[in-house]
Structure formats: structure tokens, C-alpha cells
PDB file of C-alpha atoms in Angstrom:
ATOM      1  CA  MET A  81     108.038  -4.460 144.167  1.00 55.00           C
ATOM      2  CA  PHE A  82     108.568  -7.470 142.139  1.00 59.00           C
ATOM      3  CA  TYR A  83     110.393 -10.483 143.430  1.00 58.00           C
ATOM      4  CA  ARG A  84     111.756 -12.984 141.071  1.00 57.00           C
ATOM      5  CA  LYS A  85     111.798 -16.558 142.016  1.00 55.00           C
ATOM      6  CA  LYS A  86     115.359 -17.807 142.254  1.00 57.00           C
ATOM      7  CA  GLN A  87     115.886 -20.488 139.664  1.00 58.00           C
ATOM      8  CA  GLU A  88     118.468 -23.179 140.202  1.00 58.00           C
ATOM      9  CA  ASN A  89     121.015 -23.358 137.472  1.00 67.00           C
ATOM     10  CA  HIS A  90     122.457 -26.827 136.938  1.00 66.00           C
ATOM     11  CA  TRP A  91     125.313 -25.387 134.860  1.00 68.00           C
ATOM     12  CA  GLN A  92     126.739 -23.720 137.918  1.00 74.00           C
ATOM     13  CA  SER A  93     127.057 -27.088 139.669  1.00 77.00           C
ATOM     14  CA  ILE A  94     128.785 -28.619 136.656  1.00 80.00           C
ATOM     15  CA  SER A  95     131.105 -25.634 136.457  1.00 82.00           C
ATOM     16  CA  ASP A  96     132.045 -26.026 140.124  1.00 82.00           C
ATOM     17  CA  LEU A  97     132.666 -29.744 139.607  1.00 85.00           C
ATOM     18  CA  MET A  98     134.896 -29.091 136.563  1.00 87.00           C
ATOM     19  CA  THR A  99     136.855 -26.440 138.482  1.00 88.00           C
ATOM     20  CA  GLY A 100     137.434 -28.929 141.299  1.00 88.00           C
ATOM     21  CA  LEU A 101     138.600 -31.605 138.832  1.00 90.00           C
ATOM     22  CA  MET A 102     140.918 -29.129 137.145  1.00 92.00           C
ATOM     23  CA  VAL A 103     142.503 -28.196 140.485  1.00 91.00           C
ATOM     24  CA  ILE A 104     143.028 -31.897 141.286  1.00 93.00           C
ATOM     25  CA  PHE A 105     144.553 -32.456 137.833  1.00 92.00           C
ATOM     26  CA  LEU A 106     146.821 -29.444 138.373  1.00 92.00           C
ATOM     27  CA  PHE A 107     148.128 -30.874 141.657  1.00 91.00           C
ATOM     28  CA  VAL A 108     148.688 -34.298 140.078  1.00 93.00           C
ATOM     29  CA  CYS A 109     150.669 -32.663 137.252  1.00 93.00           C
ATOM     30  CA  LEU A 110     152.708 -30.580 139.681  1.00 92.00           C
ATOM     31  CA  GLY A 111     153.504 -33.709 141.699  1.00 93.00           C
ATOM     32  CA  PHE A 112     154.557 -35.556 138.565  1.00 93.00           C
ATOM     33  CA  LEU A 113     156.752 -32.655 137.427  1.00 93.00           C
ATOM     34  CA  TYR A 114     158.362 -32.497 140.864  1.00 93.00           C
ATOM     35  CA  GLN A 115     159.175 -36.217 140.763  1.00 94.00           C
ATOM     36  CA  LEU A 116     160.493 -35.906 137.221  1.00 93.00           C
ATOM     37  CA  ASN A 117     162.737 -33.042 138.265  1.00 92.00           C
ATOM     38  CA  GLN A 118     164.034 -35.076 141.225  1.00 93.00           C
ATOM     39  CA  VAL A 119     164.874 -38.007 138.927  1.00 90.00           C
ATOM     40  CA  ARG A 120     166.603 -35.668 136.464  1.00 92.00           C
ATOM     41  CA  GLN A 121     168.673 -34.087 139.228  1.00 94.00           C
ATOM     42  CA  LYS A 122     169.658 -37.509 140.570  1.00 91.00           C
ATOM     43  CA  TYR A 123     170.598 -38.656 137.058  1.00 89.00           C
ATOM     44  CA  ASN A 124     172.724 -35.546 136.457  1.00 91.00           C
ATOM     45  CA  MET A 125     174.474 -35.902 139.807  1.00 93.00           C
ATOM     46  CA  GLU A 126     175.199 -39.591 139.172  1.00 93.00           C
ATOM     47  CA  ARG A 127     176.434 -38.879 135.629  1.00 92.00           C
ATOM     48  CA  GLN A 128     178.696 -36.117 136.924  1.00 94.00           C
ATOM     49  CA  ALA A 129     180.060 -38.372 139.678  1.00 94.00           C
ATOM     50  CA  ILE A 130     180.896 -41.121 137.171  1.00 94.00           C
ATOM     51  CA  TYR A 131     182.529 -38.610 134.829  1.00 95.00           C
ATOM     52  CA  GLU A 132     184.664 -37.189 137.636  1.00 94.00           C
ATOM     53  CA  GLU A 133     185.701 -40.676 138.776  1.00 95.00           C
ATOM     54  CA  LEU A 134     186.655 -41.614 135.215  1.00 94.00           C
ATOM     55  CA  ASN A 135     188.748 -38.447 134.970  1.00 93.00           C
ATOM     56  CA  GLN A 136     190.427 -39.283 138.268  1.00 94.00           C
ATOM     57  CA  GLU A 137     191.112 -42.843 137.155  1.00 94.00           C
ATOM     58  CA  PHE A 138     192.400 -41.973 133.685  1.00 94.00           C
ATOM     59  CA  LYS A 139     194.906 -39.191 133.345  1.00 92.00           C
ATOM     60  CA  PRO A 140     194.749 -36.938 130.252  1.00 93.00           C
ATOM     61  CA  GLU A 141     198.103 -38.331 129.073  1.00 93.00           C
ATOM     62  CA  GLU A 142     196.692 -41.873 129.080  1.00 92.00           C
ATOM     63  CA  ILE A 143     193.547 -40.840 127.239  1.00 92.00           C
ATOM     64  CA  ALA A 144     195.657 -39.032 124.615  1.00 90.00           C
ATOM     65  CA  LYS A 145     198.062 -41.987 124.301  1.00 90.00           C
ATOM     66  CA  TRP A 146     195.134 -44.338 123.669  1.00 90.00           C
ATOM     67  CA  GLY A 147     193.505 -41.983 121.177  1.00 89.00           C
ATOM     68  CA  ALA A 148     190.356 -41.847 123.265  1.00 91.00           C
ATOM     69  CA  GLN A 149     187.803 -39.292 124.420  1.00 92.00           C
ATOM     70  CA  ILE A 150     185.333 -39.361 127.307  1.00 93.00           C
ATOM     71  CA  ASP A 151     182.116 -37.477 126.620  1.00 92.00           C
ATOM     72  CA  ASP A 152     180.815 -35.779 129.760  1.00 90.00           C
ATOM     73  CA  LYS A 153     177.196 -35.758 128.535  1.00 90.00           C
ATOM     74  CA  THR A 154     176.858 -39.408 127.459  1.00 90.00           C
ATOM     75  CA  LEU A 155     179.802 -40.941 129.350  1.00 90.00           C
ATOM     76  CA  SER A 156     180.826 -42.557 126.066  1.00 91.00           C
ATOM     77  CA  VAL A 157     184.451 -43.516 125.725  1.00 92.00           C
ATOM     78  CA  THR A 158     185.358 -43.241 122.062  1.00 90.00           C
ATOM     79  CA  PHE A 159     188.553 -44.572 120.579  1.00 88.00           C
ATOM     80  CA  ILE A 160     189.244 -42.254 117.679  1.00 84.00           C
ATOM     81  CA  GLU A 161     191.928 -43.963 115.583  1.00 75.00           C
ATOM     82  CA  PRO A 162     190.255 -46.986 113.961  1.00 68.00           C
ATOM     83  CA  ALA A 163     193.332 -47.771 111.849  1.00 68.00           C
ATOM     84  CA  ILE A 164     195.252 -48.489 115.069  1.00 79.00           C
ATOM     85  CA  PHE A 165     192.568 -50.767 116.464  1.00 85.00           C
ATOM     86  CA  PHE A 166     191.596 -52.732 113.355  1.00 86.00           C
ATOM     87  CA  LYS A 167     193.149 -53.263 109.968  1.00 86.00           C
ATOM     88  CA  ALA A 168     191.078 -52.132 107.008  1.00 82.00           C
ATOM     89  CA  ASN A 169     188.272 -54.586 106.236  1.00 84.00           C
ATOM     90  CA  SER A 170     189.162 -56.694 109.269  1.00 87.00           C
ATOM     91  CA  SER A 171     187.342 -57.347 112.494  1.00 89.00           C
ATOM     92  CA  ASN A 172     190.381 -58.840 114.250  1.00 92.00           C
ATOM     93  CA  VAL A 173     191.530 -56.758 117.196  1.00 92.00           C
ATOM     94  CA  ASN A 174     195.082 -55.479 116.595  1.00 92.00           C
ATOM     95  CA  PRO A 175     197.726 -56.293 119.227  1.00 93.00           C
ATOM     96  CA  LYS A 176     198.185 -52.568 119.900  1.00 92.00           C
ATOM     97  CA  PHE A 177     194.466 -52.209 120.679  1.00 92.00           C
ATOM     98  CA  LYS A 178     194.653 -55.282 122.920  1.00 94.00           C
ATOM     99  CA  ASP A 179     197.380 -53.499 124.884  1.00 93.00           C
ATOM    100  CA  VAL A 180     195.129 -50.439 125.210  1.00 92.00           C
ATOM    101  CA  LEU A 181     192.208 -52.602 126.336  1.00 94.00           C
ATOM    102  CA  ASP A 182     194.435 -54.411 128.858  1.00 95.00           C
ATOM    103  CA  GLU A 183     195.286 -51.070 130.466  1.00 94.00           C
ATOM    104  CA  PHE A 184     191.884 -49.428 130.096  1.00 95.00           C
ATOM    105  CA  PHE A 185     189.106 -51.957 130.560  1.00 95.00           C
ATOM    106  CA  PRO A 186     189.709 -53.387 134.077  1.00 96.00           C
ATOM    107  CA  ARG A 187     190.035 -49.880 135.525  1.00 95.00           C
ATOM    108  CA  TYR A 188     186.963 -48.707 133.580  1.00 95.00           C
ATOM    109  CA  ILE A 189     184.863 -51.564 134.925  1.00 94.00           C
ATOM    110  CA  LYS A 190     186.101 -50.876 138.467  1.00 94.00           C
ATOM    111  CA  VAL A 191     184.749 -47.310 138.240  1.00 94.00           C
ATOM    112  CA  LEU A 192     181.441 -48.374 136.710  1.00 94.00           C
ATOM    113  CA  GLN A 193     180.789 -51.093 139.255  1.00 93.00           C
ATOM    114  CA  LYS A 194     180.690 -48.479 142.007  1.00 92.00           C
ATOM    115  CA  HIS A 195     177.578 -47.134 140.272  1.00 92.00           C
ATOM    116  CA  SER A 196     176.121 -50.477 139.257  1.00 89.00           C
ATOM    117  CA  ASP A 197     172.581 -49.662 140.382  1.00 89.00           C
ATOM    118  CA  SER A 198     172.519 -46.649 138.059  1.00 89.00           C
ATOM    119  CA  ILE A 199     173.903 -48.424 134.992  1.00 90.00           C
ATOM    120  CA  LEU A 200     171.556 -50.358 132.750  1.00 91.00           C
ATOM    121  CA  GLU A 201     174.141 -51.439 130.214  1.00 93.00           C
ATOM    122  CA  VAL A 202     177.649 -50.849 128.943  1.00 93.00           C
ATOM    123  CA  ARG A 203     177.700 -50.907 125.154  1.00 94.00           C
ATOM    124  CA  ILE A 204     180.616 -51.716 122.915  1.00 93.00           C
ATOM    125  CA  GLU A 205     179.839 -50.241 119.531  1.00 91.00           C
ATOM    126  CA  GLY A 206     181.739 -51.158 116.420  1.00 87.00           C
ATOM    127  CA  ASN A 207     182.214 -48.931 113.419  1.00 84.00           C
ATOM    128  CA  ALA A 208     183.315 -49.473 109.861  1.00 80.00           C
ATOM    129  CA  SER A 209     184.571 -47.185 107.175  1.00 70.00           C
ATOM    130  CA  ARG A 210     182.256 -45.980 104.433  1.00 65.00           C
ATOM    131  CA  GLU A 211     185.059 -46.623 101.956  1.00 66.00           C
ATOM    132  CA  TRP A 212     184.166 -49.309  99.496  1.00 61.00           C
ATOM    133  CA  ASN A 213     185.637 -50.395  96.178  1.00 61.00           C
ATOM    134  CA  GLY A 214     182.249 -50.249  94.522  1.00 63.00           C
ATOM    135  CA  ASP A 215     179.320 -47.930  95.077  1.00 69.00           C
ATOM    136  CA  PRO A 216     179.383 -46.883  98.771  1.00 69.00           C
ATOM    137  CA  ASN A 217     175.618 -46.342  98.649  1.00 73.00           C
ATOM    138  CA  SER A 218     174.831 -49.864  97.459  1.00 78.00           C
ATOM    139  CA  ALA A 219     173.036 -52.421  99.587  1.00 83.00           C
ATOM    140  CA  GLU A 220     176.115 -54.637  99.345  1.00 83.00           C
ATOM    141  CA  ALA A 221     178.308 -51.937 100.940  1.00 83.00           C
ATOM    142  CA  TYR A 222     175.694 -51.321 103.611  1.00 84.00           C
ATOM    143  CA  TYR A 223     175.460 -55.018 104.535  1.00 87.00           C
ATOM    144  CA  TYR A 224     179.220 -55.475 104.453  1.00 87.00           C
ATOM    145  CA  ASN A 225     179.901 -52.487 106.704  1.00 87.00           C
ATOM    146  CA  MET A 226     177.076 -53.451 109.063  1.00 89.00           C
ATOM    147  CA  LYS A 227     178.515 -56.956 109.468  1.00 91.00           C
ATOM    148  CA  LEU A 228     182.046 -55.607 109.839  1.00 90.00           C
ATOM    149  CA  SER A 229     181.040 -53.149 112.575  1.00 90.00           C
ATOM    150  CA  GLN A 230     179.062 -55.828 114.431  1.00 94.00           C
ATOM    151  CA  ASP A 231     181.947 -58.284 114.163  1.00 94.00           C
ATOM    152  CA  ARG A 232     184.367 -55.666 115.491  1.00 93.00           C
ATOM    153  CA  ALA A 233     182.147 -54.926 118.484  1.00 94.00           C
ATOM    154  CA  PHE A 234     181.674 -58.629 119.170  1.00 96.00           C
ATOM    155  CA  ASN A 235     185.418 -59.370 118.924  1.00 95.00           C
ATOM    156  CA  VAL A 236     186.195 -56.554 121.382  1.00 95.00           C
ATOM    157  CA  LEU A 237     183.525 -57.917 123.727  1.00 96.00           C
ATOM    158  CA  GLN A 238     185.020 -61.417 123.508  1.00 96.00           C
ATOM    159  CA  TYR A 239     188.496 -60.077 124.193  1.00 96.00           C
ATOM    160  CA  VAL A 240     187.591 -57.973 127.228  1.00 96.00           C
ATOM    161  CA  TYR A 241     185.301 -60.638 128.663  1.00 95.00           C
ATOM    162  CA  ALA A 242     188.099 -63.225 128.496  1.00 95.00           C
ATOM    163  CA  MET A 243     190.650 -60.978 130.251  1.00 95.00           C
ATOM    164  CA  PRO A 244     192.002 -62.673 133.381  1.00 95.00           C
ATOM    165  CA  SER A 245     192.001 -59.282 135.139  1.00 93.00           C
ATOM    166  CA  VAL A 246     188.187 -59.110 134.975  1.00 93.00           C
ATOM    167  CA  SER A 247     187.446 -62.767 135.717  1.00 91.00           C
ATOM    168  CA  SER A 248     185.914 -61.885 139.095  1.00 93.00           C
ATOM    169  CA  GLU A 249     183.524 -59.448 137.378  1.00 92.00           C
ATOM    170  CA  ARG A 250     182.184 -61.852 134.717  1.00 93.00           C
ATOM    171  CA  GLU A 251     178.740 -62.149 136.280  1.00 94.00           C
ATOM    172  CA  TRP A 252     178.406 -58.341 136.303  1.00 94.00           C
ATOM    173  CA  LEU A 253     179.731 -58.186 132.721  1.00 94.00           C
ATOM    174  CA  GLN A 254     177.151 -60.730 131.553  1.00 93.00           C
ATOM    175  CA  GLU A 255     174.432 -58.626 133.094  1.00 94.00           C
ATOM    176  CA  LYS A 256     175.605 -55.244 131.757  1.00 94.00           C
ATOM    177  CA  LEU A 257     177.977 -55.635 128.781  1.00 94.00           C
ATOM    178  CA  ARG A 258     176.544 -55.582 125.236  1.00 94.00           C
ATOM    179  CA  ALA A 259     178.036 -55.453 121.746  1.00 92.00           C
ATOM    180  CA  ASN A 260     176.169 -53.346 119.178  1.00 86.00           C
TER     181      ASN A 260
END
């Protein structure tokens, strides 16, 4: 009978070490994915709660009268009829749009403030038409429309910020409200 001398294999030790590290890495990843899923669920629940409160606050007839839409995924409130809110090539807020903002904005802010910890910012975004007397693809048209949309957003921000009905919320508005 022949007996072989058992040789130690250092690769087996390294393999065991790598397996142990991989198991640790797997548990770290699973923990991270669990936390990520918890955050996503909390975000979706909070978004849904805000959407439902907005729908309770604003009746469909009001939303239709204002020419607005509330997106359930982004919580964006979009006013669809720009001709009603601004004259062509103007950044001045029309009186009719001021009336809409007077009805809409204080109630909107009241709903959002209930979820203040979950809201990073409230953006007012301005838009401009792509119509242009010259070449709509020119740099001049691009700059003009960019300035017009920014001026429109800024003028809406100035108007809603100055509303007497939101004067008690000005500190919150300064923290959260942005014009883009």
C-alpha cells in the first residue's frame, strides 16, 4: 500500500475566503435593495396621498374651467391654454390668469404644506411658443424664447408670492418655490 502525503493547497484557503467575501457582499446588496424598495414604497405612497388630496381639493369642473391638468405620476399641474395666460410675445400675466391663480394657488399651497417634509421644491415653469417671424431654428429665436419662458415663470412667481392670501406662508415659499 502506498500512502500519499497530504499536501496543503493554499488555493483552497483563498477560495474559501473569496466565498465568504461574496456572501458578505450578497447580504450587503440585499440590505441595500431592501432599503431602496422601502424608500420607493414610501415615495409612491406619499405621491399618491398628495395626488388624492389635490383631487379632493380641486373638483374636475374647476380644473376644466382653468384649463389645467394634474399629472398623477409627476404631480405637475399644467395650465394648457397659454393664449389665455399670456399674450403672444409677452411675459405679463393676463388678468384672467391672475384670477385663476387667485383661486388655485393658496389652496394648492395648503395641500402641499401638509407634506412639506417630502417636498424639495415647487417649480413654476414657463413656456414660449416656437413660432417666430424668422427662422425658428436660429440662435436668435432660441434665446428669445428662452428669455420669454423664464420671464413668464418669474412673473408668475412674483405674482403668487405677493398674494395677500399666502402672506403667512412666505417663509415656506422662499424655501420651496422656484421659477424655471
